[in-house]
Amino acid sequence: MALFNRKNNDAPATTVAVAVDPALAALTGDYAIDPAHSSIGFTVRHAMVTNVRGSFGEHEGSLKLDGGNPANSAASIDVKIASVDTGIADRDGHLVSGDFFDAEKFPLMTFRSTAAEQLGGDKYRVTGDLTIKDVTRPLAIDLEFNGSATDVYGNERVGFEGSADILRSDWGLTWNAALETGGVMVSDKVKLNFDISAIKAAAPQA
């Protein structure tokens, strides 16, 4: 199901008219990300030999889907840095300290979308601005649309999952330690992981 306009590589300066899918049009509306059924996390190489995985337990966000003109769709996410959880309390404490996120001074990581395109089928790329420690840089997130459904409570839901690779040093996260055998304790490359379930807001009453 096409949520966003397909990019026209042959004529980038023009817009191609696409018939609106009725099922797509029915998804038009504002959505709130459901933190109880969503996950925002990361994977990073540790000591050159293994991966450490973590997630942020507290986050909120919204989606705006426009089935009639998908280019108007948008996403906004706020993540509470202090909610980081890697399963090891001492490591989490180090991550929120001044060596890494400095959560007391910079409590939020935010993403604001600026554009989206269809890559084919249900795969998309959403581009926006990621801000960490007051540093804002562009980020492209590759997503797959998992579909829509009405849950047992009558909520209309949509689901997405995807990922993006970043260099943490681009956002000022530069702490590291050299290993005696060569290499460093923490890789610069980090994979961000997104598994999003969002609930459609009720239509306003006339």
Short mmCIF file of N, CA, C and O in Angstrom, two decimals, residues 65-119:
data_model
loop_
_atom_site.label_atom_id
_atom_site.label_comp_id
_atom_site.label_asym_id
_atom_site.label_seq_id
_atom_site.Cartn_x
_atom_site.Cartn_y
_atom_site.Cartn_z
N LEU A 65 -0.79 11.35 8.54
CA LEU A 65 -0.88 10.64 7.27
C LEU A 65 -1.93 11.31 6.40
O LEU A 65 -3.05 11.57 6.85
N ASP A 66 -1.57 11.59 5.17
CA ASP A 66 -2.48 12.22 4.21
C ASP A 66 -2.60 11.29 3.01
O ASP A 66 -1.71 11.24 2.16
N GLY A 67 -3.68 10.53 2.94
CA GLY A 67 -3.86 9.58 1.85
C GLY A 67 -4.14 10.23 0.52
O GLY A 67 -3.85 9.66 -0.53
N GLY A 68 -4.70 11.45 0.54
CA GLY A 68 -4.97 12.13 -0.71
C GLY A 68 -3.74 12.78 -1.31
O GLY A 68 -3.58 12.86 -2.52
N ASN A 69 -2.83 13.24 -0.45
CA ASN A 69 -1.58 13.85 -0.89
C ASN A 69 -0.49 13.42 0.07
O ASN A 69 -0.13 14.14 1.00
N PRO A 70 0.05 12.21 -0.13
CA PRO A 70 0.99 11.64 0.84
C PRO A 70 2.22 12.49 1.12
O PRO A 70 2.85 12.32 2.16
N ALA A 71 2.58 13.38 0.21
CA ALA A 71 3.74 14.22 0.46
C ALA A 71 3.53 15.13 1.66
O ALA A 71 4.50 15.66 2.22
N ASN A 72 2.29 15.32 2.08
CA ASN A 72 2.00 16.13 3.26
C ASN A 72 2.13 15.35 4.56
O ASN A 72 1.94 15.92 5.63
N SER A 73 2.42 14.06 4.47
CA SER A 73 2.57 13.26 5.69
C SER A 73 3.79 13.70 6.48
O SER A 73 4.76 14.22 5.91
N ALA A 74 3.75 13.51 7.79
CA ALA A 74 4.84 13.98 8.64
C ALA A 74 4.95 13.10 9.88
O ALA A 74 4.01 12.38 10.25
N ALA A 75 6.12 13.18 10.53
CA ALA A 75 6.37 12.43 11.77
C ALA A 75 7.17 13.27 12.73
O ALA A 75 8.03 14.07 12.33
N SER A 76 6.89 13.10 14.02
CA SER A 76 7.59 13.82 15.06
C SER A 76 7.77 12.88 16.25
O SER A 76 6.81 12.24 16.69
N ILE A 77 9.00 12.79 16.78
CA ILE A 77 9.29 11.89 17.90
C ILE A 77 10.17 12.61 18.91
O ILE A 77 11.16 13.26 18.54
N ASP A 78 9.83 12.48 20.20
CA ASP A 78 10.65 12.97 21.30
C ASP A 78 11.02 11.77 22.18
O ASP A 78 10.14 11.02 22.62
N VAL A 79 12.31 11.62 22.45
CA VAL A 79 12.80 10.49 23.24
C VAL A 79 13.48 11.02 24.50
O VAL A 79 14.34 11.91 24.43
N LYS A 80 13.11 10.48 25.66
CA LYS A 80 13.73 10.88 26.92
C LYS A 80 15.02 10.10 27.12
O LYS A 80 15.01 8.88 27.31
N ILE A 81 16.14 10.80 27.07
CA ILE A 81 17.46 10.16 27.14
C ILE A 81 17.65 9.38 28.43
O ILE A 81 18.23 8.28 28.43
N ALA A 82 17.16 9.90 29.55
CA ALA A 82 17.38 9.25 30.84
C ALA A 82 16.70 7.90 30.93
O ALA A 82 16.98 7.13 31.86
N SER A 83 15.84 7.57 29.98
CA SER A 83 15.14 6.28 30.01
C SER A 83 15.91 5.18 29.30
O SER A 83 15.39 4.08 29.11
N VAL A 84 17.18 5.44 28.93
CA VAL A 84 17.98 4.44 28.22
C VAL A 84 18.15 3.19 29.07
O VAL A 84 18.34 3.27 30.29
N ASP A 85 18.06 2.03 28.42
CA ASP A 85 18.14 0.76 29.15
C ASP A 85 18.90 -0.25 28.29
O ASP A 85 18.43 -0.66 27.24
N THR A 86 20.09 -0.63 28.77
CA THR A 86 20.87 -1.66 28.09
C THR A 86 20.92 -2.95 28.90
O THR A 86 21.61 -3.89 28.54
N GLY A 87 20.22 -2.96 30.04
CA GLY A 87 20.22 -4.13 30.90
C GLY A 87 21.29 -4.13 31.96
O GLY A 87 21.31 -5.00 32.83
N ILE A 88 22.19 -3.13 31.92
CA ILE A 88 23.27 -3.01 32.91
C ILE A 88 23.20 -1.61 33.50
O ILE A 88 23.44 -0.62 32.78
N ALA A 89 22.89 -1.49 34.79
CA ALA A 89 22.68 -0.18 35.41
C ALA A 89 23.91 0.71 35.33
O ALA A 89 23.80 1.91 35.05
N ASP A 90 25.11 0.15 35.56
CA ASP A 90 26.33 0.96 35.51
C ASP A 90 26.56 1.51 34.10
O ASP A 90 26.99 2.66 33.94
N ARG A 91 26.29 0.69 33.09
CA ARG A 91 26.47 1.15 31.70
C ARG A 91 25.44 2.24 31.37
O ARG A 91 25.78 3.24 30.73
N ASP A 92 24.21 2.06 31.82
CA ASP A 92 23.18 3.08 31.58
C ASP A 92 23.58 4.40 32.25
O ASP A 92 23.39 5.47 31.67
N GLY A 93 24.14 4.31 33.46
CA GLY A 93 24.58 5.51 34.15
C GLY A 93 25.68 6.22 33.40
O GLY A 93 25.73 7.46 33.36
N HIS A 94 26.59 5.45 32.77
CA HIS A 94 27.65 6.05 31.98
C HIS A 94 27.08 6.73 30.74
O HIS A 94 27.50 7.82 30.36
N LEU A 95 26.10 6.10 30.12
CA LEU A 95 25.51 6.66 28.90
C LEU A 95 24.82 8.00 29.16
O LEU A 95 24.86 8.89 28.30
N VAL A 96 24.16 8.15 30.30
CA VAL A 96 23.47 9.42 30.57
C VAL A 96 24.39 10.48 31.15
O VAL A 96 23.99 11.64 31.30
N SER A 97 25.63 10.12 31.43
CA SER A 97 26.59 11.07 32.01
C SER A 97 27.15 12.00 30.94
O SER A 97 26.86 11.88 29.75
N GLY A 98 28.00 12.92 31.39
CA GLY A 98 28.62 13.87 30.47
C GLY A 98 29.53 13.24 29.45
O GLY A 98 29.83 13.85 28.42
N ASP A 99 29.98 12.00 29.69
CA ASP A 99 30.83 11.33 28.71
C ASP A 99 30.07 11.04 27.42
O ASP A 99 30.67 10.98 26.33
N PHE A 100 28.78 10.81 27.54
CA PHE A 100 27.97 10.47 26.37
C PHE A 100 26.85 11.49 26.17
O PHE A 100 27.07 12.57 25.64
N PHE A 101 25.62 11.16 26.59
CA PHE A 101 24.46 11.99 26.26
C PHE A 101 24.32 13.25 27.11
O PHE A 101 23.64 14.18 26.71
N ASP A 102 24.92 13.25 28.33
CA ASP A 102 24.75 14.38 29.24
C ASP A 102 23.25 14.70 29.40
O ASP A 102 22.78 15.81 29.10
N ALA A 103 22.50 13.71 29.87
CA ALA A 103 21.05 13.79 29.90
C ALA A 103 20.51 14.91 30.78
O ALA A 103 19.43 15.44 30.52
N GLU A 104 21.25 15.28 31.81
CA GLU A 104 20.78 16.37 32.67
C GLU A 104 20.71 17.68 31.90
O GLU A 104 19.78 18.47 32.06
N LYS A 105 21.69 17.91 31.05
CA LYS A 105 21.73 19.15 30.26
C LYS A 105 20.93 19.04 28.98
O LYS A 105 20.32 20.01 28.52
N PHE A 106 20.91 17.84 28.39
CA PHE A 106 20.21 17.62 27.11
C PHE A 106 19.25 16.44 27.28
O PHE A 106 19.57 15.31 26.91
N PRO A 107 18.09 16.67 27.87
CA PRO A 107 17.21 15.56 28.26
C PRO A 107 16.51 14.84 27.11
O PRO A 107 16.04 13.72 27.29
N LEU A 108 16.44 15.45 25.92
CA LEU A 108 15.67 14.87 24.84
C LEU A 108 16.49 14.63 23.58
O LEU A 108 17.40 15.41 23.26
N MET A 109 16.17 13.57 22.88
CA MET A 109 16.59 13.35 21.50
C MET A 109 15.32 13.49 20.66
O MET A 109 14.28 12.92 21.00
N THR A 110 15.38 14.27 19.57
CA THR A 110 14.17 14.53 18.79
C THR A 110 14.40 14.24 17.31
O THR A 110 15.52 14.33 16.81
N PHE A 111 13.29 13.89 16.65
CA PHE A 111 13.30 13.72 15.20
C PHE A 111 12.09 14.43 14.63
O PHE A 111 10.97 14.26 15.12
N ARG A 112 12.30 15.24 13.59
CA ARG A 112 11.24 15.93 12.89
C ARG A 112 11.40 15.65 11.39
O ARG A 112 12.42 16.00 10.79
N SER A 113 10.42 15.03 10.79
CA SER A 113 10.53 14.68 9.38
C SER A 113 10.41 15.91 8.49
O SER A 113 9.76 16.90 8.85
N THR A 114 11.05 15.83 7.32
CA THR A 114 10.98 16.90 6.34
C THR A 114 10.53 16.40 4.97
O THR A 114 10.10 17.20 4.14
N ALA A 115 10.63 15.10 4.70
CA ALA A 115 10.25 14.55 3.40
C ALA A 115 10.12 13.04 3.51
O ALA A 115 10.60 12.43 4.47
N ALA A 116 9.45 12.44 2.51
CA ALA A 116 9.31 10.99 2.46
C ALA A 116 9.16 10.55 1.01
O ALA A 116 8.68 11.30 0.17
N GLU A 117 9.60 9.34 0.73
CA GLU A 117 9.47 8.79 -0.61
C GLU A 117 9.28 7.28 -0.54
O GLU A 117 9.70 6.62 0.42
N GLN A 118 8.62 6.74 -1.56
CA GLN A 118 8.44 5.29 -1.66
C GLN A 118 9.62 4.69 -2.39
O GLN A 118 10.06 5.20 -3.42
N LEU A 119 10.16 3.61 -1.83
CA LEU A 119 11.28 2.92 -2.46
C LEU A 119 10.81 1.74 -3.29
O LEU A 119 11.55 1.23 -4.12
#
